[in-house]
Amino acid sequence: MDTKHISDQLDSKFFKEHQEKLYQALEDKHTTVEMMDQDDPLHTKMVLNMGPQHPATHGVLRLILQLDGELIEKVKVDVGYLHRGVEKIAENKTYQEFMPYTDRMDYLSPYANNVALCTAVEKIANVEVPERAHYIRMIGCELSRISSHLIWLGTMIMDAGAVSYFIWAFREREKVLDIYDQLTGHRFTVSHARIGGVANDITDTAMAMIKDFADKFPQELKDWHKTLDRNRIFFDRNRGVGVLETEDALESGATGPTLRGSGYAYDVRTFEPYARYDEVEFEVPTRLEGDNLARYYVRMEEMHESIRIIRQCLDKLPKGPVRTDNAKQAYPSKDEVYYSMEGMIHDFMMTDTGICPPEGAEAYHAVEAAKGELGYYIQSDGSGHPWRLKINSPSFKNIQILEQILDGEMVADTVVIIGGVDPVMGECDK
């Protein structure tokens, strides 16, 4: 028997068992699927698979809905269709080699992923980061938050029936990507952060582009507020829909705007400040309603606060190096590599071995990414790659609340509610 035939048999067996377990979990949630035939003589009840081959579920999210007509009685979420084994890949790479993989987790907010990994490694290896690098990272992270929220805004409103906002939101996001192109050399998967600092300093052109964006973008936000906040269709599609109470949000581990939209003002930037967030002033937008409209208001206000933080970072940006000057902890500058033998040796050593945290050390560090708390847990065996690396991704925590907030809603509201939670399956499945 050839290996392909054996593989097909194993896949078939796994998928069959997987399906059986899922439907059993759905039955155990409230009632059994078999009871529907006895209590439903008109056959209005049915089990509907929504996704993963569905544009609104990103092509990789599957919802199993038990319906009574158009009313959702219960839901089961099936994830893992985009699983790539990122955590295991990390254990076979040096810390810096793993950096490009972080861009591809929450691919709508890559800069924050870079910083999250770097800060965790710097914590476990006791690396000092220059002041200028901290402020450059903060600027990059806040631009990343705005970029991610613009994707959420355009797609969520399009799911509610308005196409124009998708175009307008992408227009503004293009400006952020142009800034990244000038700042990092890449528009999308930037890989700009480095252990001990950042890859390169901010240029005068990038500074001018950031200032121009910070001056003009708030007016765009105000115009969007005018056309959305009192739009009867948008308002009614989101108010009272997908309600998540504060206690339920805390019990299910919700994070980020999803948690703050339910009345709990937890933000890593204020509870456990990293970089230099304790030296800038900003508010943590919070709403009490817990519905889709509350999550909309939170993210819109967060974009205002991100612009506020960026302006303060530009004003406070100190002079100095952008990466630690320690050959055992960070890559040397390209000038050193190209024009000194010692620099070339250090570059080879960092590429071959990398930074080596103490044996037996472990650390957890989190940042406030666009979706919520993004944390890295690292265990070191003294080598240049982690013995164990685990990622606490916000989309994975937030997506499980769909099983709570979709119960009792209409099928037509499913897509809007998913958009309100704003999951990214790349970091959910990892």
PDB file of C-alpha atoms in Angstrom, residues 145-386:
ATOM      1  CA  ARG A 145      -3.171  49.709  15.938  1.00  0.00           C
ATOM      2  CA  ILE A 146      -4.674  52.316  13.605  1.00  0.00           C
ATOM      3  CA  SER A 147      -3.969  50.164  10.542  1.00  0.00           C
ATOM      4  CA  SER A 148      -5.627  47.128  12.133  1.00  0.00           C
ATOM      5  CA  HIS A 149      -8.661  49.118  13.269  1.00  0.00           C
ATOM      6  CA  LEU A 150      -9.059  50.568   9.764  1.00  0.00           C
ATOM      7  CA  ILE A 151      -9.300  47.049   8.339  1.00  0.00           C
ATOM      8  CA  TRP A 152     -11.872  46.216  11.027  1.00  0.00           C
ATOM      9  CA  LEU A 153     -13.861  49.390  10.283  1.00  0.00           C
ATOM     10  CA  GLY A 154     -14.003  48.899   6.534  1.00  0.00           C
ATOM     11  CA  THR A 155     -14.858  45.190   6.599  1.00  0.00           C
ATOM     12  CA  MET A 156     -17.324  45.323   9.500  1.00  0.00           C
ATOM     13  CA  ILE A 157     -19.310  48.159   7.944  1.00  0.00           C
ATOM     14  CA  MET A 158     -19.237  46.394   4.591  1.00  0.00           C
ATOM     15  CA  ASP A 159     -20.690  43.339   6.350  1.00  0.00           C
ATOM     16  CA  ALA A 160     -23.475  45.637   7.551  1.00  0.00           C
ATOM     17  CA  GLY A 161     -24.200  46.708   3.983  1.00  0.00           C
ATOM     18  CA  ALA A 162     -22.096  49.816   3.196  1.00  0.00           C
ATOM     19  CA  VAL A 163     -19.297  49.401   0.652  1.00  0.00           C
ATOM     20  CA  SER A 164     -18.043  53.009   0.630  1.00  0.00           C
ATOM     21  CA  TYR A 165     -16.384  52.772   4.045  1.00  0.00           C
ATOM     22  CA  PHE A 166     -14.298  49.835   2.886  1.00  0.00           C
ATOM     23  CA  ILE A 167     -12.765  52.086   0.211  1.00  0.00           C
ATOM     24  CA  TRP A 168     -12.315  55.044   2.579  1.00  0.00           C
ATOM     25  CA  ALA A 169     -10.741  52.956   5.340  1.00  0.00           C
ATOM     26  CA  PHE A 170      -8.325  51.311   2.911  1.00  0.00           C
ATOM     27  CA  ARG A 171      -7.374  54.715   1.544  1.00  0.00           C
ATOM     28  CA  GLU A 172      -6.245  55.832   4.993  1.00  0.00           C
ATOM     29  CA  ARG A 173      -4.549  52.499   5.654  1.00  0.00           C
ATOM     30  CA  GLU A 174      -2.522  52.960   2.477  1.00  0.00           C
ATOM     31  CA  LYS A 175      -1.042  56.089   4.056  1.00  0.00           C
ATOM     32  CA  VAL A 176       0.069  54.039   7.082  1.00  0.00           C
ATOM     33  CA  LEU A 177       1.614  51.413   4.809  1.00  0.00           C
ATOM     34  CA  ASP A 178       3.476  54.140   2.933  1.00  0.00           C
ATOM     35  CA  ILE A 179       4.889  55.311   6.263  1.00  0.00           C
ATOM     36  CA  TYR A 180       6.007  51.765   7.069  1.00  0.00           C
ATOM     37  CA  ASP A 181       7.654  51.541   3.654  1.00  0.00           C
ATOM     38  CA  GLN A 182       9.710  54.619   4.481  1.00  0.00           C
ATOM     39  CA  LEU A 183      10.351  53.690   8.110  1.00  0.00           C
ATOM     40  CA  THR A 184      11.120  49.969   7.803  1.00  0.00           C
ATOM     41  CA  GLY A 185      11.702  49.265   4.111  1.00  0.00           C
ATOM     42  CA  HIS A 186       8.523  47.146   3.896  1.00  0.00           C
ATOM     43  CA  ARG A 187       4.865  48.060   3.646  1.00  0.00           C
ATOM     44  CA  PHE A 188       3.273  45.036   5.265  1.00  0.00           C
ATOM     45  CA  THR A 189       5.393  42.354   6.961  1.00  0.00           C
ATOM     46  CA  VAL A 190       7.851  44.837   8.406  1.00  0.00           C
ATOM     47  CA  SER A 191      10.137  42.794  10.754  1.00  0.00           C
ATOM     48  CA  HIS A 192      11.507  46.135  11.947  1.00  0.00           C
ATOM     49  CA  ALA A 193      12.051  45.473  15.653  1.00  0.00           C
ATOM     50  CA  ARG A 194      15.309  43.901  16.736  1.00  0.00           C
ATOM     51  CA  ILE A 195      16.294  42.367  20.048  1.00  0.00           C
ATOM     52  CA  GLY A 196      17.897  45.340  21.775  1.00  0.00           C
ATOM     53  CA  GLY A 197      16.224  48.015  19.636  1.00  0.00           C
ATOM     54  CA  VAL A 198      15.092  48.471  16.044  1.00  0.00           C
ATOM     55  CA  ALA A 199      16.645  47.687  12.656  1.00  0.00           C
ATOM     56  CA  ASN A 200      17.197  51.279  11.563  1.00  0.00           C
ATOM     57  CA  ASP A 201      16.622  54.828  12.697  1.00  0.00           C
ATOM     58  CA  ILE A 202      13.631  56.903  11.674  1.00  0.00           C
ATOM     59  CA  THR A 203      14.365  59.108   8.655  1.00  0.00           C
ATOM     60  CA  ASP A 204      13.412  62.747   8.180  1.00  0.00           C
ATOM     61  CA  THR A 205      11.057  61.716   5.377  1.00  0.00           C
ATOM     62  CA  ALA A 206       9.312  59.197   7.639  1.00  0.00           C
ATOM     63  CA  MET A 207       9.026  61.826  10.390  1.00  0.00           C
ATOM     64  CA  ALA A 208       7.386  64.265   7.977  1.00  0.00           C
ATOM     65  CA  MET A 209       4.959  61.594   6.735  1.00  0.00           C
ATOM     66  CA  ILE A 210       3.982  60.629  10.303  1.00  0.00           C
ATOM     67  CA  LYS A 211       3.417  64.257  11.292  1.00  0.00           C
ATOM     68  CA  ASP A 212       1.291  64.844   8.198  1.00  0.00           C
ATOM     69  CA  PHE A 213      -0.795  61.736   8.920  1.00  0.00           C
ATOM     70  CA  ALA A 214      -1.223  62.719  12.591  1.00  0.00           C
ATOM     71  CA  ASP A 215      -2.451  66.158  11.500  1.00  0.00           C
ATOM     72  CA  LYS A 216      -4.950  65.009   8.866  1.00  0.00           C
ATOM     73  CA  PHE A 217      -6.284  61.659  10.083  1.00  0.00           C
ATOM     74  CA  PRO A 218      -8.323  63.031  13.071  1.00  0.00           C
ATOM     75  CA  GLN A 219     -10.514  64.960  10.619  1.00  0.00           C
ATOM     76  CA  GLU A 220     -11.258  61.734   8.751  1.00  0.00           C
ATOM     77  CA  LEU A 221     -12.291  60.119  12.034  1.00  0.00           C
ATOM     78  CA  LYS A 222     -14.614  63.037  12.811  1.00  0.00           C
ATOM     79  CA  ASP A 223     -16.238  62.764   9.386  1.00  0.00           C
ATOM     80  CA  TRP A 224     -16.778  59.025   9.884  1.00  0.00           C
ATOM     81  CA  HIS A 225     -18.333  59.654  13.285  1.00  0.00           C
ATOM     82  CA  LYS A 226     -20.777  62.106  11.690  1.00  0.00           C
ATOM     83  CA  THR A 227     -21.958  59.627   9.082  1.00  0.00           C
ATOM     84  CA  LEU A 228     -21.982  56.492  11.258  1.00  0.00           C
ATOM     85  CA  ASP A 229     -22.892  57.383  14.839  1.00  0.00           C
ATOM     86  CA  ARG A 230     -26.406  58.501  13.874  1.00  0.00           C
ATOM     87  CA  ASN A 231     -26.900  56.340  10.824  1.00  0.00           C
ATOM     88  CA  ARG A 232     -30.145  54.523  11.570  1.00  0.00           C
ATOM     89  CA  ILE A 233     -29.283  51.353   9.624  1.00  0.00           C
ATOM     90  CA  PHE A 234     -25.799  50.999  11.125  1.00  0.00           C
ATOM     91  CA  PHE A 235     -27.037  51.921  14.599  1.00  0.00           C
ATOM     92  CA  ASP A 236     -29.871  49.396  14.594  1.00  0.00           C
ATOM     93  CA  ARG A 237     -27.700  46.630  13.107  1.00  0.00           C
ATOM     94  CA  ASN A 238     -25.239  46.935  16.023  1.00  0.00           C
ATOM     95  CA  ARG A 239     -27.103  48.181  19.104  1.00  0.00           C
ATOM     96  CA  GLY A 240     -28.110  45.373  21.453  1.00  0.00           C
ATOM     97  CA  VAL A 241     -26.534  42.770  19.163  1.00  0.00           C
ATOM     98  CA  GLY A 242     -23.913  40.307  20.398  1.00  0.00           C
ATOM     99  CA  VAL A 243     -24.108  41.445  24.021  1.00  0.00           C
ATOM    100  CA  LEU A 244     -21.266  40.268  26.279  1.00  0.00           C
ATOM    101  CA  GLU A 245     -21.683  41.021  29.986  1.00  0.00           C
ATOM    102  CA  THR A 246     -18.652  42.071  32.037  1.00  0.00           C
ATOM    103  CA  GLU A 247     -18.643  38.913  34.169  1.00  0.00           C
ATOM    104  CA  ASP A 248     -18.914  36.678  31.103  1.00  0.00           C
ATOM    105  CA  ALA A 249     -16.111  38.591  29.388  1.00  0.00           C
ATOM    106  CA  LEU A 250     -13.805  38.073  32.362  1.00  0.00           C
ATOM    107  CA  GLU A 251     -14.732  34.400  32.795  1.00  0.00           C
ATOM    108  CA  SER A 252     -14.134  33.617  29.121  1.00  0.00           C
ATOM    109  CA  GLY A 253     -10.809  35.484  29.022  1.00  0.00           C
ATOM    110  CA  ALA A 254     -11.833  38.198  26.550  1.00  0.00           C
ATOM    111  CA  THR A 255      -9.230  40.887  25.974  1.00  0.00           C
ATOM    112  CA  GLY A 256      -8.621  44.159  24.170  1.00  0.00           C
ATOM    113  CA  PRO A 257     -11.513  46.216  22.751  1.00  0.00           C
ATOM    114  CA  THR A 258     -13.832  43.229  23.233  1.00  0.00           C
ATOM    115  CA  LEU A 259     -13.219  43.305  26.996  1.00  0.00           C
ATOM    116  CA  ARG A 260     -13.204  47.101  27.261  1.00  0.00           C
ATOM    117  CA  GLY A 261     -16.459  47.260  25.297  1.00  0.00           C
ATOM    118  CA  SER A 262     -17.978  45.181  28.110  1.00  0.00           C
ATOM    119  CA  GLY A 263     -17.021  47.648  30.820  1.00  0.00           C
ATOM    120  CA  TYR A 264     -13.628  46.433  32.076  1.00  0.00           C
ATOM    121  CA  ALA A 265     -10.860  48.973  31.431  1.00  0.00           C
ATOM    122  CA  TYR A 266      -7.896  46.598  31.271  1.00  0.00           C
ATOM    123  CA  ASP A 267      -5.046  47.739  29.051  1.00  0.00           C
ATOM    124  CA  VAL A 268      -1.514  46.327  29.338  1.00  0.00           C
ATOM    125  CA  ARG A 269      -0.099  49.764  28.512  1.00  0.00           C
ATOM    126  CA  THR A 270      -1.475  51.139  31.789  1.00  0.00           C
ATOM    127  CA  PHE A 271      -1.534  48.063  34.051  1.00  0.00           C
ATOM    128  CA  GLU A 272       1.997  46.882  33.215  1.00  0.00           C
ATOM    129  CA  PRO A 273       3.600  49.647  31.114  1.00  0.00           C
ATOM    130  CA  TYR A 274       6.320  48.620  28.687  1.00  0.00           C
ATOM    131  CA  ALA A 275       8.535  50.733  26.400  1.00  0.00           C
ATOM    132  CA  ARG A 276       7.764  54.287  27.598  1.00  0.00           C
ATOM    133  CA  TYR A 277       3.974  54.186  27.810  1.00  0.00           C
ATOM    134  CA  ASP A 278       4.194  55.395  31.407  1.00  0.00           C
ATOM    135  CA  GLU A 279       5.647  58.669  30.096  1.00  0.00           C
ATOM    136  CA  VAL A 280       2.813  59.572  27.715  1.00  0.00           C
ATOM    137  CA  GLU A 281      -0.757  60.547  28.506  1.00  0.00           C
ATOM    138  CA  PHE A 282      -3.734  58.740  27.010  1.00  0.00           C
ATOM    139  CA  GLU A 283      -7.154  57.444  27.991  1.00  0.00           C
ATOM    140  CA  VAL A 284      -8.353  53.833  27.881  1.00  0.00           C
ATOM    141  CA  PRO A 285     -11.691  53.939  25.974  1.00  0.00           C
ATOM    142  CA  THR A 286     -14.321  51.837  27.738  1.00  0.00           C
ATOM    143  CA  ARG A 287     -18.062  51.257  27.282  1.00  0.00           C
ATOM    144  CA  LEU A 288     -20.573  49.558  29.530  1.00  0.00           C
ATOM    145  CA  GLU A 289     -23.123  48.174  27.061  1.00  0.00           C
ATOM    146  CA  GLY A 290     -21.082  45.170  25.882  1.00  0.00           C
ATOM    147  CA  ASP A 291     -22.772  45.047  22.473  1.00  0.00           C
ATOM    148  CA  ASN A 292     -21.414  45.392  18.956  1.00  0.00           C
ATOM    149  CA  LEU A 293     -22.008  49.145  19.012  1.00  0.00           C
ATOM    150  CA  ALA A 294     -19.930  49.488  22.187  1.00  0.00           C
ATOM    151  CA  ARG A 295     -17.038  47.649  20.562  1.00  0.00           C
ATOM    152  CA  TYR A 296     -17.343  50.033  17.595  1.00  0.00           C
ATOM    153  CA  TYR A 297     -17.107  53.097  19.834  1.00  0.00           C
ATOM    154  CA  VAL A 298     -14.111  51.680  21.722  1.00  0.00           C
ATOM    155  CA  ARG A 299     -12.076  51.064  18.571  1.00  0.00           C
ATOM    156  CA  MET A 300     -12.955  54.442  17.077  1.00  0.00           C
ATOM    157  CA  GLU A 301     -11.869  56.204  20.270  1.00  0.00           C
ATOM    158  CA  GLU A 302      -8.701  54.097  20.400  1.00  0.00           C
ATOM    159  CA  MET A 303      -7.650  55.504  17.035  1.00  0.00           C
ATOM    160  CA  HIS A 304      -8.022  59.025  18.465  1.00  0.00           C
ATOM    161  CA  GLU A 305      -5.842  58.042  21.441  1.00  0.00           C
ATOM    162  CA  SER A 306      -3.229  56.429  19.179  1.00  0.00           C
ATOM    163  CA  ILE A 307      -2.811  59.710  17.301  1.00  0.00           C
ATOM    164  CA  ARG A 308      -2.444  61.443  20.665  1.00  0.00           C
ATOM    165  CA  ILE A 309       0.315  59.000  21.685  1.00  0.00           C
ATOM    166  CA  ILE A 310       2.128  59.353  18.349  1.00  0.00           C
ATOM    167  CA  ARG A 311       2.220  63.145  18.691  1.00  0.00           C
ATOM    168  CA  GLN A 312       3.713  62.887  22.176  1.00  0.00           C
ATOM    169  CA  CYS A 313       6.311  60.375  20.971  1.00  0.00           C
ATOM    170  CA  LEU A 314       7.361  62.717  18.172  1.00  0.00           C
ATOM    171  CA  ASP A 315       7.730  65.564  20.671  1.00  0.00           C
ATOM    172  CA  LYS A 316       9.684  63.446  23.181  1.00  0.00           C
ATOM    173  CA  LEU A 317      11.826  61.504  20.675  1.00  0.00           C
ATOM    174  CA  PRO A 318      15.363  61.701  22.106  1.00  0.00           C
ATOM    175  CA  LYS A 319      18.629  61.586  20.204  1.00  0.00           C
ATOM    176  CA  GLY A 320      20.939  58.608  20.462  1.00  0.00           C
ATOM    177  CA  PRO A 321      21.419  55.024  19.228  1.00  0.00           C
ATOM    178  CA  VAL A 322      18.535  52.804  18.171  1.00  0.00           C
ATOM    179  CA  ARG A 323      20.066  49.463  19.192  1.00  0.00           C
ATOM    180  CA  THR A 324      22.114  48.253  22.140  1.00  0.00           C
ATOM    181  CA  ASP A 325      25.874  48.271  21.569  1.00  0.00           C
ATOM    182  CA  ASN A 326      26.469  44.767  22.930  1.00  0.00           C
ATOM    183  CA  ALA A 327      27.840  42.219  20.457  1.00  0.00           C
ATOM    184  CA  LYS A 328      26.492  39.310  22.534  1.00  0.00           C
ATOM    185  CA  GLN A 329      22.924  40.619  22.492  1.00  0.00           C
ATOM    186  CA  ALA A 330      22.219  42.366  19.191  1.00  0.00           C
ATOM    187  CA  TYR A 331      23.280  42.470  15.579  1.00  0.00           C
ATOM    188  CA  PRO A 332      25.932  45.094  14.737  1.00  0.00           C
ATOM    189  CA  SER A 333      25.105  47.928  12.348  1.00  0.00           C
ATOM    190  CA  LYS A 334      25.742  47.331   8.648  1.00  0.00           C
ATOM    191  CA  ASP A 335      28.559  49.912   8.737  1.00  0.00           C
ATOM    192  CA  GLU A 336      30.396  47.718  11.250  1.00  0.00           C
ATOM    193  CA  VAL A 337      29.711  44.557   9.247  1.00  0.00           C
ATOM    194  CA  TYR A 338      30.912  46.008   5.953  1.00  0.00           C
ATOM    195  CA  TYR A 339      33.982  47.857   7.231  1.00  0.00           C
ATOM    196  CA  SER A 340      35.339  45.932  10.228  1.00  0.00           C
ATOM    197  CA  MET A 341      36.374  42.333  10.724  1.00  0.00           C
ATOM    198  CA  GLU A 342      35.011  42.320  14.302  1.00  0.00           C
ATOM    199  CA  GLY A 343      31.622  43.503  13.061  1.00  0.00           C
ATOM    200  CA  MET A 344      31.478  40.732  10.469  1.00  0.00           C
ATOM    201  CA  ILE A 345      32.412  38.123  13.075  1.00  0.00           C
ATOM    202  CA  HIS A 346      29.700  39.391  15.426  1.00  0.00           C
ATOM    203  CA  ASP A 347      27.172  39.299  12.570  1.00  0.00           C
ATOM    204  CA  PHE A 348      28.062  35.662  11.813  1.00  0.00           C
ATOM    205  CA  MET A 349      27.869  34.732  15.504  1.00  0.00           C
ATOM    206  CA  MET A 350      24.450  36.333  15.936  1.00  0.00           C
ATOM    207  CA  THR A 351      23.152  34.585  12.815  1.00  0.00           C
ATOM    208  CA  ASP A 352      24.611  31.195  13.749  1.00  0.00           C
ATOM    209  CA  THR A 353      23.985  31.159  17.521  1.00  0.00           C
ATOM    210  CA  GLY A 354      22.048  34.287  18.448  1.00  0.00           C
ATOM    211  CA  ILE A 355      21.422  35.702  21.880  1.00  0.00           C
ATOM    212  CA  CYS A 356      21.589  33.103  24.670  1.00  0.00           C
ATOM    213  CA  PRO A 357      19.456  33.787  27.777  1.00  0.00           C
ATOM    214  CA  PRO A 358      20.590  32.077  31.022  1.00  0.00           C
ATOM    215  CA  GLU A 359      19.891  28.359  31.315  1.00  0.00           C
ATOM    216  CA  GLY A 360      16.722  27.637  33.270  1.00  0.00           C
ATOM    217  CA  ALA A 361      15.400  31.185  32.925  1.00  0.00           C
ATOM    218  CA  GLU A 362      11.756  31.738  32.037  1.00  0.00           C
ATOM    219  CA  ALA A 363       9.737  34.865  31.388  1.00  0.00           C
ATOM    220  CA  TYR A 364       6.345  36.053  30.227  1.00  0.00           C
ATOM    221  CA  HIS A 365       5.845  39.463  28.711  1.00  0.00           C
ATOM    222  CA  ALA A 366       2.822  40.970  26.992  1.00  0.00           C
ATOM    223  CA  VAL A 367       1.992  44.044  24.948  1.00  0.00           C
ATOM    224  CA  GLU A 368      -1.353  45.637  24.152  1.00  0.00           C
ATOM    225  CA  ALA A 369      -1.806  44.719  20.498  1.00  0.00           C
ATOM    226  CA  ALA A 370      -4.737  45.902  18.386  1.00  0.00           C
ATOM    227  CA  LYS A 371      -6.809  42.820  19.318  1.00  0.00           C
ATOM    228  CA  GLY A 372      -5.783  42.757  23.007  1.00  0.00           C
ATOM    229  CA  GLU A 373      -3.120  41.220  25.236  1.00  0.00           C
ATOM    230  CA  LEU A 374      -0.437  39.546  23.112  1.00  0.00           C
ATOM    231  CA  GLY A 375       2.075  37.724  25.294  1.00  0.00           C
ATOM    232  CA  TYR A 376       5.085  35.450  24.863  1.00  0.00           C
ATOM    233  CA  TYR A 377       6.144  32.850  27.415  1.00  0.00           C
ATOM    234  CA  ILE A 378       9.726  31.656  26.959  1.00  0.00           C
ATOM    235  CA  GLN A 379      11.755  28.939  28.678  1.00  0.00           C
ATOM    236  CA  SER A 380      15.504  28.916  28.011  1.00  0.00           C
ATOM    237  CA  ASP A 381      17.993  26.043  28.082  1.00  0.00           C
ATOM    238  CA  GLY A 382      20.954  28.395  27.655  1.00  0.00           C
ATOM    239  CA  SER A 383      21.144  27.980  23.883  1.00  0.00           C
ATOM    240  CA  GLY A 384      20.384  30.506  21.160  1.00  0.00           C
ATOM    241  CA  HIS A 385      16.859  29.216  20.559  1.00  0.00           C
ATOM    242  CA  PRO A 386      14.017  28.794  23.067  1.00  0.00           C
TER     243      PRO A 386
END
